[in-house]
mmCIF file of C-alpha atoms in Angstrom:
data_model
loop_
_atom_site.group_PDB
_atom_site.id
_atom_site.type_symbol
_atom_site.label_atom_id
_atom_site.label_comp_id
_atom_site.label_asym_id
_atom_site.label_seq_id
_atom_site.Cartn_x
_atom_site.Cartn_y
_atom_site.Cartn_z
ATOM 1 C CA MET N 21 -3.398 34.300 -40.838
ATOM 2 C CA PRO N 22 0.066 35.808 -40.093
ATOM 3 C CA PRO N 23 3.094 33.835 -41.291
ATOM 4 C CA THR N 24 4.785 31.489 -38.853
ATOM 5 C CA THR N 25 7.913 33.008 -37.380
ATOM 6 C CA LYS N 26 11.100 31.245 -36.320
ATOM 7 C CA GLU N 27 10.165 31.944 -32.697
ATOM 8 C CA ASP N 28 6.822 30.226 -33.229
ATOM 9 C CA GLU N 29 8.569 27.177 -34.636
ATOM 10 C CA LEU N 30 10.957 27.004 -31.687
ATOM 11 C CA SER N 31 8.182 27.415 -29.148
ATOM 12 C CA SER N 32 6.173 24.672 -30.784
ATOM 13 C CA VAL N 33 8.946 22.084 -30.408
ATOM 14 C CA GLU N 34 10.555 23.228 -27.156
ATOM 15 C CA PRO N 35 8.054 21.619 -24.724
ATOM 16 C CA GLU N 36 8.473 18.244 -26.365
ATOM 17 C CA SER N 37 12.271 18.424 -26.381
ATOM 18 C CA VAL N 38 12.391 19.561 -22.746
ATOM 19 C CA SER N 39 9.941 16.852 -21.754
ATOM 20 C CA GLU N 40 11.958 14.217 -23.585
ATOM 21 C CA ARG N 41 15.170 15.391 -21.913
ATOM 22 C CA MET N 42 13.516 15.284 -18.484
ATOM 23 C CA ASN N 43 12.235 11.767 -19.112
ATOM 24 C CA GLN N 44 15.716 10.660 -20.125
ATOM 25 C CA ALA N 45 17.140 12.205 -16.954
ATOM 26 C CA ASP N 46 14.556 10.358 -14.861
ATOM 27 C CA ILE N 47 15.479 7.085 -16.567
ATOM 28 C CA ALA N 48 19.195 7.705 -16.082
ATOM 29 C CA TYR N 49 18.638 8.581 -12.422
ATOM 30 C CA SER N 50 16.566 5.462 -11.792
ATOM 31 C CA ARG N 51 19.041 3.139 -13.502
ATOM 32 C CA LEU N 52 22.156 4.615 -11.888
ATOM 33 C CA LYS N 53 20.515 4.527 -8.464
ATOM 34 C CA LYS N 54 19.614 0.859 -8.963
ATOM 35 C CA LEU N 55 23.249 0.060 -9.803
ATOM 36 C CA ILE N 56 24.252 1.642 -6.493
ATOM 37 C CA LEU N 57 21.501 0.107 -4.365
ATOM 38 C CA ASP N 58 22.016 -3.445 -5.632
ATOM 39 C CA GLY N 59 25.780 -3.208 -5.105
ATOM 40 C CA THR N 60 26.801 -3.289 -8.764
ATOM 41 C CA LEU N 61 28.465 0.055 -8.070
ATOM 42 C CA PRO N 62 29.872 -0.409 -4.553
ATOM 43 C CA ALA N 63 31.177 2.301 -2.237
ATOM 44 C CA GLY N 64 34.190 4.004 -3.790
ATOM 45 C CA ALA N 65 33.271 3.071 -7.348
ATOM 46 C CA GLN N 66 33.804 5.854 -9.876
ATOM 47 C CA MET N 67 32.070 6.418 -13.181
ATOM 48 C CA LEU N 68 32.736 9.115 -15.747
ATOM 49 C CA GLU N 69 29.861 10.859 -17.481
ATOM 50 C CA GLN N 70 30.862 9.389 -20.821
ATOM 51 C CA GLU N 71 31.231 5.917 -19.340
ATOM 52 C CA ALA N 72 27.766 6.142 -17.752
ATOM 53 C CA ALA N 73 26.271 7.499 -20.965
ATOM 54 C CA GLU N 74 27.678 4.580 -22.942
ATOM 55 C CA ARG N 75 26.504 2.079 -20.350
ATOM 56 C CA LEU N 76 22.986 3.520 -20.347
ATOM 57 C CA ASP N 77 23.016 4.119 -24.121
ATOM 58 C CA MET N 78 22.021 7.769 -23.882
ATOM 59 C CA SER N 79 23.577 11.220 -24.203
ATOM 60 C CA ARG N 80 25.669 12.845 -21.489
ATOM 61 C CA THR N 81 23.197 15.620 -20.657
ATOM 62 C CA PRO N 82 20.563 13.466 -18.898
ATOM 63 C CA VAL N 83 23.346 11.434 -17.264
ATOM 64 C CA ARG N 84 24.855 14.640 -15.872
ATOM 65 C CA GLU N 85 21.464 15.678 -14.477
ATOM 66 C CA ALA N 86 21.001 12.207 -12.952
ATOM 67 C CA MET N 87 24.379 12.424 -11.220
ATOM 68 C CA VAL N 88 23.463 15.815 -9.741
ATOM 69 C CA ARG N 89 20.262 14.303 -8.329
ATOM 70 C CA LEU N 90 22.207 11.410 -6.823
ATOM 71 C CA ARG N 91 24.567 13.923 -5.205
ATOM 72 C CA GLN N 92 21.551 15.736 -3.738
ATOM 73 C CA ASP N 93 20.387 12.377 -2.348
ATOM 74 C CA GLY N 94 23.731 11.989 -0.582
ATOM 75 C CA MET N 95 24.634 8.849 -2.525
ATOM 76 C CA VAL N 96 27.546 10.140 -4.632
ATOM 77 C CA GLU N 97 30.012 12.959 -4.880
ATOM 78 C CA ILE N 98 30.831 14.602 -8.193
ATOM 79 C CA ARG N 99 34.438 15.321 -9.072
ATOM 80 C CA PRO N 100 35.476 17.525 -11.999
ATOM 81 C CA ARG N 101 36.770 15.364 -14.865
ATOM 82 C CA HIS N 102 36.218 12.242 -12.743
ATOM 83 C CA GLY N 103 32.441 11.903 -12.897
ATOM 84 C CA MET N 104 30.754 10.521 -9.811
ATOM 85 C CA ARG N 105 32.089 8.469 -6.910
ATOM 86 C CA VAL N 106 29.738 6.323 -4.818
ATOM 87 C CA LEU N 107 29.867 7.430 -1.191
ATOM 88 C CA PRO N 108 30.245 4.859 1.595
ATOM 89 C CA VAL N 109 27.784 4.424 4.455
ATOM 90 C CA SER N 110 29.438 4.076 7.856
ATOM 91 C CA ALA N 111 28.165 2.831 11.191
ATOM 92 C CA ARG N 112 28.020 6.467 12.313
ATOM 93 C CA ASP N 113 25.998 7.295 9.194
ATOM 94 C CA MET N 114 23.558 4.498 10.006
ATOM 95 C CA ALA N 115 23.139 5.751 13.572
ATOM 96 C CA ASP N 116 22.331 9.223 12.270
ATOM 97 C CA ILE N 117 20.005 7.878 9.585
ATOM 98 C CA TYR N 118 18.020 5.724 11.989
ATOM 99 C CA GLU N 119 17.747 8.556 14.494
ATOM 100 C CA VAL N 120 16.084 10.736 11.868
ATOM 101 C CA LEU N 121 14.033 7.847 10.459
ATOM 102 C CA THR N 122 12.700 7.082 13.930
ATOM 103 C CA ALA N 123 11.430 10.631 14.323
ATOM 104 C CA LEU N 124 10.016 10.979 10.812
ATOM 105 C CA GLU N 125 8.304 7.605 10.619
ATOM 106 C CA GLY N 126 6.983 8.016 14.157
ATOM 107 C CA THR N 127 5.398 11.264 12.995
ATOM 108 C CA ALA N 128 3.926 9.466 9.983
ATOM 109 C CA ALA N 129 2.455 6.685 12.145
ATOM 110 C CA GLU N 130 0.910 9.258 14.491
ATOM 111 C CA ALA N 131 -0.570 11.234 11.586
ATOM 112 C CA VAL N 132 -2.052 8.127 9.951
ATOM 113 C CA ALA N 133 -3.628 6.961 13.226
ATOM 114 C CA ARG N 134 -5.052 10.424 13.909
ATOM 115 C CA ARG N 135 -6.621 10.713 10.467
ATOM 116 C CA GLY N 136 -7.735 7.094 10.309
ATOM 117 C CA LEU N 137 -7.686 4.653 7.419
ATOM 118 C CA SER N 138 -10.398 2.967 5.445
ATOM 119 C CA ALA N 139 -10.513 -0.800 5.028
ATOM 120 C CA ARG N 140 -8.457 -0.908 1.843
ATOM 121 C CA PRO N 141 -5.239 0.792 3.094
ATOM 122 C CA LEU N 142 -5.527 -1.034 6.424
ATOM 123 C CA ASN N 143 -5.724 -4.320 4.542
ATOM 124 C CA ALA N 144 -2.655 -3.292 2.506
ATOM 125 C CA LEU N 145 -0.669 -2.848 5.717
ATOM 126 C CA ARG N 146 -1.991 -6.117 7.138
ATOM 127 C CA GLY N 147 -1.112 -7.840 3.870
ATOM 128 C CA ALA N 148 2.491 -6.715 4.168
ATOM 129 C CA VAL N 149 2.606 -8.007 7.747
ATOM 130 C CA THR N 150 1.186 -11.353 6.610
ATOM 131 C CA ASP N 151 3.812 -11.577 3.864
ATOM 132 C CA MET N 152 6.548 -10.849 6.407
ATOM 133 C CA GLY N 153 5.338 -13.730 8.546
ATOM 134 C CA LYS N 154 5.164 -16.141 5.617
ATOM 135 C CA ALA N 155 8.665 -15.154 4.503
ATOM 136 C CA LEU N 156 10.114 -15.819 7.968
ATOM 137 C CA GLU N 157 8.379 -19.192 8.146
ATOM 138 C CA ALA N 158 9.957 -20.080 4.804
ATOM 139 C CA GLY N 159 13.352 -18.780 5.896
ATOM 140 C CA ASP N 160 13.319 -16.295 3.009
ATOM 141 C CA LEU N 161 14.995 -13.186 4.407
ATOM 142 C CA ALA N 162 14.999 -11.395 1.059
ATOM 143 C CA ALA N 163 11.216 -11.757 0.832
ATOM 144 C CA TRP N 164 10.896 -10.591 4.440
ATOM 145 C CA ALA N 165 12.996 -7.503 3.662
ATOM 146 C CA GLU N 166 10.840 -6.734 0.617
ATOM 147 C CA ALA N 167 7.620 -7.007 2.642
ATOM 148 C CA ASP N 168 9.134 -4.949 5.456
ATOM 149 C CA GLU N 169 10.132 -2.154 3.076
ATOM 150 C CA ARG N 170 6.680 -2.289 1.466
ATOM 151 C CA PHE N 171 5.029 -1.866 4.863
ATOM 152 C CA HIS N 172 7.147 1.154 5.787
ATOM 153 C CA SER N 173 6.761 2.712 2.344
ATOM 154 C CA GLN N 174 2.971 2.335 2.450
ATOM 155 C CA LEU N 175 2.793 3.761 5.957
ATOM 156 C CA VAL N 176 4.814 6.856 5.059
ATOM 157 C CA GLN N 177 2.822 7.386 1.845
ATOM 158 C CA MET N 178 -0.405 7.225 3.838
ATOM 159 C CA SER N 179 0.756 10.164 5.962
ATOM 160 C CA GLY N 180 0.043 12.437 3.000
ATOM 161 C CA ASN N 181 2.983 14.670 3.985
ATOM 162 C CA THR N 182 4.901 15.258 0.753
ATOM 163 C CA ARG N 183 8.061 16.630 2.347
ATOM 164 C CA LEU N 184 8.173 13.843 4.919
ATOM 165 C CA ILE N 185 7.725 11.264 2.158
ATOM 166 C CA GLN N 186 10.632 12.737 0.177
ATOM 167 C CA MET N 187 12.970 12.902 3.176
ATOM 168 C CA VAL N 188 12.212 9.354 4.280
ATOM 169 C CA GLY N 189 12.740 8.124 0.726
ATOM 170 C CA GLN N 190 16.225 9.627 0.597
ATOM 171 C CA LEU N 191 17.151 8.132 3.967
ATOM 172 C CA TRP N 192 15.846 4.709 2.953
ATOM 173 C CA ASP N 193 17.982 4.796 -0.193
ATOM 174 C CA GLN N 194 21.080 5.659 1.845
ATOM 175 C CA ALA N 195 20.389 2.881 4.356
ATOM 176 C CA HIS N 196 19.405 0.236 1.799
ATOM 177 C CA ARG N 197 22.935 -1.008 1.040
ATOM 178 C CA ALA N 198 23.777 -1.557 4.710
ATOM 179 C CA ARG N 199 20.460 -3.287 5.341
ATOM 180 C CA MET N 200 20.850 -5.691 2.443
ATOM 181 C CA LEU N 201 24.569 -6.404 2.924
ATOM 182 C CA THR N 202 23.963 -7.333 6.564
ATOM 183 C CA LEU N 203 20.636 -9.089 5.997
ATOM 184 C CA LYS N 204 21.973 -12.600 6.608
ATOM 185 C CA LEU N 205 24.343 -11.486 9.360
ATOM 186 C CA ARG N 206 21.597 -10.109 11.594
ATOM 187 C CA PRO N 207 19.582 -12.180 14.062
ATOM 188 C CA THR N 208 16.356 -13.502 12.554
ATOM 189 C CA PRO N 209 13.789 -10.691 13.004
ATOM 190 C CA THR N 210 11.341 -12.909 14.903
ATOM 191 C CA ASN N 211 9.671 -9.984 16.677
ATOM 192 C CA SER N 212 9.113 -7.914 13.568
ATOM 193 C CA VAL N 213 5.744 -9.408 12.646
ATOM 194 C CA ALA N 214 4.258 -8.832 16.110
ATOM 195 C CA GLU N 215 5.627 -5.279 16.251
ATOM 196 C CA HIS N 216 4.202 -4.354 12.856
ATOM 197 C CA ALA N 217 0.878 -6.009 13.680
ATOM 198 C CA ALA N 218 0.679 -4.008 16.923
ATOM 199 C CA LEU N 219 1.236 -0.814 14.963
ATOM 200 C CA VAL N 220 -1.578 -1.645 12.566
ATOM 201 C CA ASP N 221 -3.870 -2.358 15.519
ATOM 202 C CA ALA N 222 -3.042 1.038 17.043
ATOM 203 C CA ILE N 223 -3.796 2.755 13.743
ATOM 204 C CA ALA N 224 -7.039 0.830 13.323
ATOM 205 C CA SER N 225 -8.162 1.797 16.829
ATOM 206 C CA GLY N 226 -7.324 5.458 16.217
ATOM 207 C CA ASP N 227 -4.655 5.753 18.903
ATOM 208 C CA PRO N 228 -2.016 8.238 17.608
ATOM 209 C CA ALA N 229 0.132 8.188 20.763
ATOM 210 C CA ALA N 230 0.353 4.395 20.811
ATOM 211 C CA ALA N 231 1.059 4.255 17.059
ATOM 212 C CA ARG N 232 3.941 6.686 17.406
ATOM 213 C CA GLN N 233 5.393 4.959 20.464
ATOM 214 C CA ILE N 234 5.190 1.466 18.959
ATOM 215 C CA HIS N 235 6.829 2.593 15.746
ATOM 216 C CA GLU N 236 9.574 4.624 17.399
ATOM 217 C CA ASP N 237 10.441 1.740 19.734
ATOM 218 C CA HIS N 238 10.603 -0.601 16.745
ATOM 219 C CA ARG N 239 12.856 1.734 14.782
ATOM 220 C CA ARG N 240 15.192 2.368 17.715
ATOM 221 C CA ARG N 241 15.673 -1.348 18.304
ATOM 222 C CA ALA N 242 16.336 -1.981 14.624
ATOM 223 C CA GLY N 243 18.791 0.911 14.345
ATOM 224 C CA THR N 244 20.687 -0.034 17.500
ATOM 225 C CA MET N 245 20.969 -3.648 16.372
ATOM 226 C CA LEU N 246 22.279 -2.709 12.922
ATOM 227 C CA VAL N 247 24.821 -0.193 14.187
ATOM 228 C CA GLU N 248 26.115 -2.611 16.853
ATOM 229 C CA LEU N 249 26.456 -5.316 14.208
ATOM 230 C CA LEU N 250 28.465 -3.059 11.907
ATOM 231 C CA GLU N 251 30.764 -2.045 14.763
ATOM 232 C CA ARG N 252 31.178 -5.638 15.982
ATOM 233 C CA LEU N 253 32.115 -6.818 12.506
ATOM 234 C CA GLY N 254 34.562 -3.968 12.139
ATOM 235 C CA LEU N 255 32.714 -2.664 9.091
ATOM 236 C CA SER N 256 33.688 0.976 9.280
ATOM 237 C CA GLN N 257 31.905 1.641 6.001
ATOM 238 C CA LEU N 258 29.856 -0.087 3.314
#
């Protein structure tokens, strides 16, 4: 057997070290994004690489990679020697986001209805609708929002369109802060349960055109309401 060379030694450890670094970057990305989405890092907040690394108890390399991913998501900007700054979401941003969401999720609803769903995924959608109704009856808007997001996430995932799933995910992250900060300022979403139930019925009956129309109408109403609320409250950005 030939002797082990230095190159062999390096190649034997490289995959593990790269994999470990990637896992750390994923963790850093997930944790920094959560700080932004839950409002711990509000719009305008700045964080240096070293500060983030100390907060997350990890090295600067995965933190740097996480910040680049957050910039690609449109959630932060990166400034030399200043780390990242959390970008605001304006009423105009929300109008643009909902316009694109309406088109993308309408496409997803149409695709799901055309392909059809078995009993299990249909029951998952119906379960989310049921949970939305229970949350409204209990006056628990946070639980309603969680069930609503679960419904939309499941629907988009069921489309099977990887690129669509990724794009919708980025838009949802950008819209999340505005949705949650205005949750208790919006009118009670009394029609949401019926609208979601109607969408599930259209999917179950295999009617792609109806599924798309129902979902697009729902999204347009929601987007218009949110943007009008932001403008009425004078919230130029969040």
